[in-house]
Amino acid sequence: VIINLILAGSDNGMLGKIMAMINSLGLKENVKYLGFVPLEDLVSLYQLSHGVIVPTLFESVSLPVWEAMILGKPVATSNICGMPYQLGDLGIYFDPYDVESISNGILKLWELKVTETLSQNLKNRAQTMLDKKKYAESLIKIYKEVKNGK
């Protein structure tokens, strides 16, 4: 299966190695690096995408995951840190240290039938989790549980 991939964002110092690997695998025609993308163009990229891949090694929550969820796009992401909390059972997870696991996660995302129900569930979860009052209530609940030793 050949999947076209659009990479966006700033170079964190690894772009040269990443592009060299893409070239060595003969995938140059299937991968485009756009660099930093202004918000108005980023929304269009999300809307045109089948889904979003976030292979993070360390994030408590991820802005690209929120952006994808708000627009109803499915996400394949690392199974570490806050990603499972952020997406719940709506995410596709992989081990970011295991190439086969990453590959399987991307393939699952690619083969996923994106339904209106899934898109709406992603939007609803984002809206609920980003609601300040509900967020504060959930923090208070956690603090009370910690205080009471539960």
PDB file of N, CA, C and O in Angstrom, residues 32-90:
ATOM      1  N   LYS A  32       5.496  14.937   0.950  1.00  0.00           N
ATOM      2  CA  LYS A  32       5.732  16.370   0.748  1.00  0.00           C
ATOM      3  C   LYS A  32       5.925  17.018   2.113  1.00  0.00           C
ATOM      4  O   LYS A  32       5.140  16.800   3.035  1.00  0.00           O
ATOM      5  N   TYR A  33       6.971  17.824   2.247  1.00  0.00           N
ATOM      6  CA  TYR A  33       7.214  18.578   3.472  1.00  0.00           C
ATOM      7  C   TYR A  33       6.872  20.036   3.197  1.00  0.00           C
ATOM      8  O   TYR A  33       7.469  20.667   2.325  1.00  0.00           O
ATOM      9  N   LEU A  34       5.910  20.572   3.930  1.00  0.00           N
ATOM     10  CA  LEU A  34       5.443  21.937   3.702  1.00  0.00           C
ATOM     11  C   LEU A  34       6.064  22.961   4.632  1.00  0.00           C
ATOM     12  O   LEU A  34       5.932  24.158   4.399  1.00  0.00           O
ATOM     13  N   GLY A  35       6.712  22.497   5.701  1.00  0.00           N
ATOM     14  CA  GLY A  35       7.257  23.433   6.682  1.00  0.00           C
ATOM     15  C   GLY A  35       6.143  24.019   7.519  1.00  0.00           C
ATOM     16  O   GLY A  35       5.081  23.421   7.691  1.00  0.00           O
ATOM     17  N   PHE A  36       6.362  25.220   8.046  1.00  0.00           N
ATOM     18  CA  PHE A  36       5.344  25.887   8.844  1.00  0.00           C
ATOM     19  C   PHE A  36       4.176  26.272   7.951  1.00  0.00           C
ATOM     20  O   PHE A  36       4.361  26.844   6.886  1.00  0.00           O
ATOM     21  N   VAL A  37       2.962  25.967   8.387  1.00  0.00           N
ATOM     22  CA  VAL A  37       1.758  26.251   7.607  1.00  0.00           C
ATOM     23  C   VAL A  37       0.881  27.213   8.399  1.00  0.00           C
ATOM     24  O   VAL A  37       0.536  26.928   9.543  1.00  0.00           O
ATOM     25  N   PRO A  38       0.503  28.358   7.806  1.00  0.00           N
ATOM     26  CA  PRO A  38      -0.388  29.301   8.497  1.00  0.00           C
ATOM     27  C   PRO A  38      -1.723  28.638   8.835  1.00  0.00           C
ATOM     28  O   PRO A  38      -2.182  27.740   8.128  1.00  0.00           O
ATOM     29  N   LEU A  39      -2.344  29.086   9.920  1.00  0.00           N
ATOM     30  CA  LEU A  39      -3.566  28.481  10.429  1.00  0.00           C
ATOM     31  C   LEU A  39      -4.652  28.333   9.372  1.00  0.00           C
ATOM     32  O   LEU A  39      -5.274  27.281   9.254  1.00  0.00           O
ATOM     33  N   GLU A  40      -4.876  29.371   8.569  1.00  0.00           N
ATOM     34  CA  GLU A  40      -5.947  29.300   7.563  1.00  0.00           C
ATOM     35  C   GLU A  40      -5.686  28.187   6.535  1.00  0.00           C
ATOM     36  O   GLU A  40      -6.610  27.537   6.059  1.00  0.00           O
ATOM     37  N   ASP A  41      -4.424  27.926   6.231  1.00  0.00           N
ATOM     38  CA  ASP A  41      -4.088  26.842   5.309  1.00  0.00           C
ATOM     39  C   ASP A  41      -4.085  25.492   6.032  1.00  0.00           C
ATOM     40  O   ASP A  41      -4.419  24.465   5.443  1.00  0.00           O
ATOM     41  N   LEU A  42      -3.713  25.511   7.300  1.00  0.00           N
ATOM     42  CA  LEU A  42      -3.670  24.280   8.089  1.00  0.00           C
ATOM     43  C   LEU A  42      -5.064  23.667   8.209  1.00  0.00           C
ATOM     44  O   LEU A  42      -5.228  22.445   8.090  1.00  0.00           O
ATOM     45  N   VAL A  43      -6.075  24.501   8.410  1.00  0.00           N
ATOM     46  CA  VAL A  43      -7.451  23.999   8.502  1.00  0.00           C
ATOM     47  C   VAL A  43      -7.817  23.272   7.212  1.00  0.00           C
ATOM     48  O   VAL A  43      -8.398  22.186   7.243  1.00  0.00           O
ATOM     49  N   SER A  44      -7.448  23.837   6.078  1.00  0.00           N
ATOM     50  CA  SER A  44      -7.733  23.179   4.789  1.00  0.00           C
ATOM     51  C   SER A  44      -7.002  21.849   4.675  1.00  0.00           C
ATOM     52  O   SER A  44      -7.567  20.875   4.162  1.00  0.00           O
ATOM     53  N   LEU A  45      -5.767  21.789   5.133  1.00  0.00           N
ATOM     54  CA  LEU A  45      -5.026  20.521   5.103  1.00  0.00           C
ATOM     55  C   LEU A  45      -5.736  19.450   5.912  1.00  0.00           C
ATOM     56  O   LEU A  45      -5.888  18.310   5.476  1.00  0.00           O
ATOM     57  N   TYR A  46      -6.165  19.816   7.112  1.00  0.00           N
ATOM     58  CA  TYR A  46      -6.904  18.866   7.946  1.00  0.00           C
ATOM     59  C   TYR A  46      -8.174  18.409   7.219  1.00  0.00           C
ATOM     60  O   TYR A  46      -8.485  17.225   7.185  1.00  0.00           O
ATOM     61  N   GLN A  47      -8.922  19.360   6.677  1.00  0.00           N
ATOM     62  CA  GLN A  47     -10.196  19.031   6.038  1.00  0.00           C
ATOM     63  C   GLN A  47     -10.004  18.115   4.831  1.00  0.00           C
ATOM     64  O   GLN A  47     -10.845  17.267   4.558  1.00  0.00           O
ATOM     65  N   LEU A  48      -8.899  18.259   4.125  1.00  0.00           N
ATOM     66  CA  LEU A  48      -8.635  17.427   2.946  1.00  0.00           C
ATOM     67  C   LEU A  48      -8.002  16.079   3.289  1.00  0.00           C
ATOM     68  O   LEU A  48      -7.922  15.207   2.444  1.00  0.00           O
ATOM     69  N   SER A  49      -7.575  15.929   4.542  1.00  0.00           N
ATOM     70  CA  SER A  49      -6.874  14.704   4.923  1.00  0.00           C
ATOM     71  C   SER A  49      -7.842  13.576   5.251  1.00  0.00           C
ATOM     72  O   SER A  49      -9.011  13.802   5.579  1.00  0.00           O
ATOM     73  N   HIS A  50      -7.328  12.357   5.175  1.00  0.00           N
ATOM     74  CA  HIS A  50      -8.079  11.189   5.633  1.00  0.00           C
ATOM     75  C   HIS A  50      -7.978  11.091   7.152  1.00  0.00           C
ATOM     76  O   HIS A  50      -8.905  10.640   7.818  1.00  0.00           O
ATOM     77  N   GLY A  51      -6.862  11.512   7.695  1.00  0.00           N
ATOM     78  CA  GLY A  51      -6.626  11.466   9.129  1.00  0.00           C
ATOM     79  C   GLY A  51      -5.279  12.086   9.446  1.00  0.00           C
ATOM     80  O   GLY A  51      -4.571  12.555   8.554  1.00  0.00           O
ATOM     81  N   VAL A  52      -4.932  12.071  10.726  1.00  0.00           N
ATOM     82  CA  VAL A  52      -3.713  12.725  11.193  1.00  0.00           C
ATOM     83  C   VAL A  52      -2.873  11.720  11.978  1.00  0.00           C
ATOM     84  O   VAL A  52      -3.407  10.927  12.745  1.00  0.00           O
ATOM     85  N   ILE A  53      -1.561  11.770  11.774  1.00  0.00           N
ATOM     86  CA  ILE A  53      -0.620  10.894  12.476  1.00  0.00           C
ATOM     87  C   ILE A  53       0.242  11.765  13.377  1.00  0.00           C
ATOM     88  O   ILE A  53       0.850  12.732  12.918  1.00  0.00           O
ATOM     89  N   VAL A  54       0.295  11.405  14.664  1.00  0.00           N
ATOM     90  CA  VAL A  54       1.071  12.177  15.639  1.00  0.00           C
ATOM     91  C   VAL A  54       1.993  11.205  16.376  1.00  0.00           C
ATOM     92  O   VAL A  54       1.619  10.649  17.401  1.00  0.00           O
ATOM     93  N   PRO A  55       3.220  11.010  15.857  1.00  0.00           N
ATOM     94  CA  PRO A  55       4.146  10.037  16.475  1.00  0.00           C
ATOM     95  C   PRO A  55       4.985  10.651  17.593  1.00  0.00           C
ATOM     96  O   PRO A  55       6.203  10.570  17.593  1.00  0.00           O
ATOM     97  N   THR A  56       4.324  11.268  18.547  1.00  0.00           N
ATOM     98  CA  THR A  56       5.017  11.985  19.608  1.00  0.00           C
ATOM     99  C   THR A  56       5.723  11.041  20.579  1.00  0.00           C
ATOM    100  O   THR A  56       5.273   9.932  20.815  1.00  0.00           O
ATOM    101  N   LEU A  57       6.824  11.520  21.131  1.00  0.00           N
ATOM    102  CA  LEU A  57       7.538  10.782  22.171  1.00  0.00           C
ATOM    103  C   LEU A  57       7.260  11.375  23.546  1.00  0.00           C
ATOM    104  O   LEU A  57       7.474  10.728  24.558  1.00  0.00           O
ATOM    105  N   PHE A  58       6.790  12.630  23.583  1.00  0.00           N
ATOM    106  CA  PHE A  58       6.522  13.257  24.873  1.00  0.00           C
ATOM    107  C   PHE A  58       5.581  14.443  24.702  1.00  0.00           C
ATOM    108  O   PHE A  58       5.967  15.463  24.137  1.00  0.00           O
ATOM    109  N   GLU A  59       4.361  14.291  25.151  1.00  0.00           N
ATOM    110  CA  GLU A  59       3.402  15.395  25.194  1.00  0.00           C
ATOM    111  C   GLU A  59       2.348  15.028  26.222  1.00  0.00           C
ATOM    112  O   GLU A  59       1.903  13.894  26.276  1.00  0.00           O
ATOM    113  N   SER A  60       1.953  16.001  27.009  1.00  0.00           N
ATOM    114  CA  SER A  60       0.853  15.728  27.938  1.00  0.00           C
ATOM    115  C   SER A  60      -0.458  15.722  27.158  1.00  0.00           C
ATOM    116  O   SER A  60      -1.308  14.866  27.356  1.00  0.00           O
ATOM    117  N   VAL A  61      -0.624  16.679  26.278  1.00  0.00           N
ATOM    118  CA  VAL A  61      -1.701  16.708  25.293  1.00  0.00           C
ATOM    119  C   VAL A  61      -1.105  17.295  24.021  1.00  0.00           C
ATOM    120  O   VAL A  61      -0.070  17.942  24.054  1.00  0.00           O
ATOM    121  N   SER A  62      -1.780  17.077  22.914  1.00  0.00           N
ATOM    122  CA  SER A  62      -1.222  17.488  21.632  1.00  0.00           C
ATOM    123  C   SER A  62      -2.160  18.455  20.914  1.00  0.00           C
ATOM    124  O   SER A  62      -3.334  18.129  20.688  1.00  0.00           O
ATOM    125  N   LEU A  63      -1.642  19.607  20.542  1.00  0.00           N
ATOM    126  CA  LEU A  63      -2.425  20.575  19.785  1.00  0.00           C
ATOM    127  C   LEU A  63      -2.893  19.992  18.441  1.00  0.00           C
ATOM    128  O   LEU A  63      -4.072  20.136  18.096  1.00  0.00           O
ATOM    129  N   PRO A  64      -2.035  19.312  17.659  1.00  0.00           N
ATOM    130  CA  PRO A  64      -2.535  18.722  16.413  1.00  0.00           C
ATOM    131  C   PRO A  64      -3.657  17.699  16.641  1.00  0.00           C
ATOM    132  O   PRO A  64      -4.570  17.584  15.820  1.00  0.00           O
ATOM    133  N   VAL A  65      -3.614  16.989  17.767  1.00  0.00           N
ATOM    134  CA  VAL A  65      -4.702  16.046  18.069  1.00  0.00           C
ATOM    135  C   VAL A  65      -5.997  16.820  18.326  1.00  0.00           C
ATOM    136  O   VAL A  65      -7.052  16.462  17.802  1.00  0.00           O
ATOM    137  N   TRP A  66      -5.920  17.910  19.120  1.00  0.00           N
ATOM    138  CA  TRP A  66      -7.118  18.732  19.340  1.00  0.00           C
ATOM    139  C   TRP A  66      -7.654  19.258  18.010  1.00  0.00           C
ATOM    140  O   TRP A  66      -8.859  19.219  17.761  1.00  0.00           O
ATOM    141  N   GLU A  67      -6.755  19.783  17.179  1.00  0.00           N
ATOM    142  CA  GLU A  67      -7.175  20.354  15.899  1.00  0.00           C
ATOM    143  C   GLU A  67      -7.877  19.310  15.042  1.00  0.00           C
ATOM    144  O   GLU A  67      -8.925  19.582  14.447  1.00  0.00           O
ATOM    145  N   ALA A  68      -7.312  18.116  14.969  1.00  0.00           N
ATOM    146  CA  ALA A  68      -7.924  17.039  14.188  1.00  0.00           C
ATOM    147  C   ALA A  68      -9.290  16.674  14.751  1.00  0.00           C
ATOM    148  O   ALA A  68     -10.271  16.528  14.012  1.00  0.00           O
ATOM    149  N   MET A  69      -9.371  16.532  16.077  1.00  0.00           N
ATOM    150  CA  MET A  69     -10.635  16.164  16.713  1.00  0.00           C
ATOM    151  C   MET A  69     -11.714  17.215  16.452  1.00  0.00           C
ATOM    152  O   MET A  69     -12.854  16.872  16.132  1.00  0.00           O
ATOM    153  N   ILE A  70     -11.362  18.483  16.605  1.00  0.00           N
ATOM    154  CA  ILE A  70     -12.330  19.571  16.407  1.00  0.00           C
ATOM    155  C   ILE A  70     -12.893  19.536  14.997  1.00  0.00           C
ATOM    156  O   ILE A  70     -14.063  19.848  14.770  1.00  0.00           O
ATOM    157  N   LEU A  71     -12.074  19.106  14.037  1.00  0.00           N
ATOM    158  CA  LEU A  71     -12.517  19.024  12.645  1.00  0.00           C
ATOM    159  C   LEU A  71     -13.046  17.628  12.284  1.00  0.00           C
ATOM    160  O   LEU A  71     -13.373  17.371  11.129  1.00  0.00           O
ATOM    161  N   GLY A  72     -13.127  16.737  13.276  1.00  0.00           N
ATOM    162  CA  GLY A  72     -13.711  15.415  13.046  1.00  0.00           C
ATOM    163  C   GLY A  72     -12.833  14.454  12.281  1.00  0.00           C
ATOM    164  O   GLY A  72     -13.328  13.520  11.647  1.00  0.00           O
ATOM    165  N   LYS A  73     -11.511  14.659  12.351  1.00  0.00           N
ATOM    166  CA  LYS A  73     -10.583  13.782  11.640  1.00  0.00           C
ATOM    167  C   LYS A  73      -9.990  12.754  12.597  1.00  0.00           C
ATOM    168  O   LYS A  73      -9.552  13.096  13.694  1.00  0.00           O
ATOM    169  N   PRO A  74      -9.942  11.483  12.198  1.00  0.00           N
ATOM    170  CA  PRO A  74      -9.368  10.448  13.066  1.00  0.00           C
ATOM    171  C   PRO A  74      -7.861  10.622  13.214  1.00  0.00           C
ATOM    172  O   PRO A  74      -7.202  11.222  12.356  1.00  0.00           O
ATOM    173  N   VAL A  75      -7.340  10.072  14.315  1.00  0.00           N
ATOM    174  CA  VAL A  75      -5.932  10.251  14.654  1.00  0.00           C
ATOM    175  C   VAL A  75      -5.293   8.910  14.995  1.00  0.00           C
ATOM    176  O   VAL A  75      -5.856   8.120  15.742  1.00  0.00           O
ATOM    177  N   ALA A  76      -4.100   8.691  14.446  1.00  0.00           N
ATOM    178  CA  ALA A  76      -3.223   7.599  14.867  1.00  0.00           C
ATOM    179  C   ALA A  76      -2.076   8.259  15.613  1.00  0.00           C
ATOM    180  O   ALA A  76      -1.444   9.185  15.087  1.00  0.00           O
ATOM    181  N   THR A  77      -1.832   7.810  16.838  1.00  0.00           N
ATOM    182  CA  THR A  77      -0.832   8.475  17.659  1.00  0.00           C
ATOM    183  C   THR A  77      -0.136   7.511  18.611  1.00  0.00           C
ATOM    184  O   THR A  77      -0.561   6.369  18.769  1.00  0.00           O
ATOM    185  N   SER A  78       0.898   8.004  19.233  1.00  0.00           N
ATOM    186  CA  SER A  78       1.652   7.234  20.221  1.00  0.00           C
ATOM    187  C   SER A  78       0.756   6.813  21.373  1.00  0.00           C
ATOM    188  O   SER A  78      -0.160   7.538  21.760  1.00  0.00           O
ATOM    189  N   ASN A  79       1.080   5.670  21.939  1.00  0.00           N
ATOM    190  CA  ASN A  79       0.301   5.150  23.070  1.00  0.00           C
ATOM    191  C   ASN A  79       0.883   5.608  24.405  1.00  0.00           C
ATOM    192  O   ASN A  79       0.701   4.954  25.415  1.00  0.00           O
ATOM    193  N   ILE A  80       1.579   6.736  24.396  1.00  0.00           N
ATOM    194  CA  ILE A  80       2.259   7.212  25.601  1.00  0.00           C
ATOM    195  C   ILE A  80       1.672   8.526  26.085  1.00  0.00           C
ATOM    196  O   ILE A  80       0.919   9.190  25.374  1.00  0.00           O
ATOM    197  N   CYS A  81       2.058   8.903  27.276  1.00  0.00           N
ATOM    198  CA  CYS A  81       1.688  10.180  27.898  1.00  0.00           C
ATOM    199  C   CYS A  81       0.185  10.417  27.846  1.00  0.00           C
ATOM    200  O   CYS A  81      -0.582   9.529  28.159  1.00  0.00           O
ATOM    201  N   GLY A  82      -0.221  11.576  27.407  1.00  0.00           N
ATOM    202  CA  GLY A  82      -1.624  11.962  27.454  1.00  0.00           C
ATOM    203  C   GLY A  82      -2.451  11.598  26.246  1.00  0.00           C
ATOM    204  O   GLY A  82      -3.642  11.881  26.206  1.00  0.00           O
ATOM    205  N   MET A  83      -1.849  10.965  25.262  1.00  0.00           N
ATOM    206  CA  MET A  83      -2.597  10.687  24.037  1.00  0.00           C
ATOM    207  C   MET A  83      -3.822   9.791  24.278  1.00  0.00           C
ATOM    208  O   MET A  83      -4.913  10.112  23.813  1.00  0.00           O
ATOM    209  N   PRO A  84      -3.678   8.674  25.008  1.00  0.00           N
ATOM    210  CA  PRO A  84      -4.873   7.849  25.261  1.00  0.00           C
ATOM    211  C   PRO A  84      -5.946   8.594  26.066  1.00  0.00           C
ATOM    212  O   PRO A  84      -7.138   8.380  25.843  1.00  0.00           O
ATOM    213  N   TYR A  85      -5.536   9.461  26.969  1.00  0.00           N
ATOM    214  CA  TYR A  85      -6.515  10.260  27.721  1.00  0.00           C
ATOM    215  C   TYR A  85      -7.216  11.240  26.784  1.00  0.00           C
ATOM    216  O   TYR A  85      -8.429  11.417  26.843  1.00  0.00           O
ATOM    217  N   GLN A  86      -6.458  11.866  25.913  1.00  0.00           N
ATOM    218  CA  GLN A  86      -7.008  12.884  25.039  1.00  0.00           C
ATOM    219  C   GLN A  86      -8.019  12.295  24.050  1.00  0.00           C
ATOM    220  O   GLN A  86      -9.099  12.838  23.860  1.00  0.00           O
ATOM    221  N   LEU A  87      -7.694  11.167  23.450  1.00  0.00           N
ATOM    222  CA  LEU A  87      -8.547  10.577  22.417  1.00  0.00           C
ATOM    223  C   LEU A  87      -9.482   9.492  22.927  1.00  0.00           C
ATOM    224  O   LEU A  87     -10.469   9.169  22.267  1.00  0.00           O
ATOM    225  N   GLY A  88      -9.162   8.907  24.069  1.00  0.00           N
ATOM    226  CA  GLY A  88      -9.991   7.816  24.579  1.00  0.00           C
ATOM    227  C   GLY A  88     -10.062   6.672  23.595  1.00  0.00           C
ATOM    228  O   GLY A  88      -9.082   6.343  22.926  1.00  0.00           O
ATOM    229  N   ASP A  89     -11.254   6.091  23.469  1.00  0.00           N
ATOM    230  CA  ASP A  89     -11.412   4.943  22.574  1.00  0.00           C
ATOM    231  C   ASP A  89     -11.597   5.358  21.114  1.00  0.00           C
ATOM    232  O   ASP A  89     -11.842   4.520  20.253  1.00  0.00           O
ATOM    233  N   LEU A  90     -11.445   6.639  20.824  1.00  0.00           N
ATOM    234  CA  LEU A  90     -11.589   7.126  19.449  1.00  0.00           C
ATOM    235  C   LEU A  90     -10.264   7.164  18.696  1.00  0.00           C
ATOM    236  O   LEU A  90     -10.237   7.469  17.507  1.00  0.00           O
TER     237      LEU A  90
END
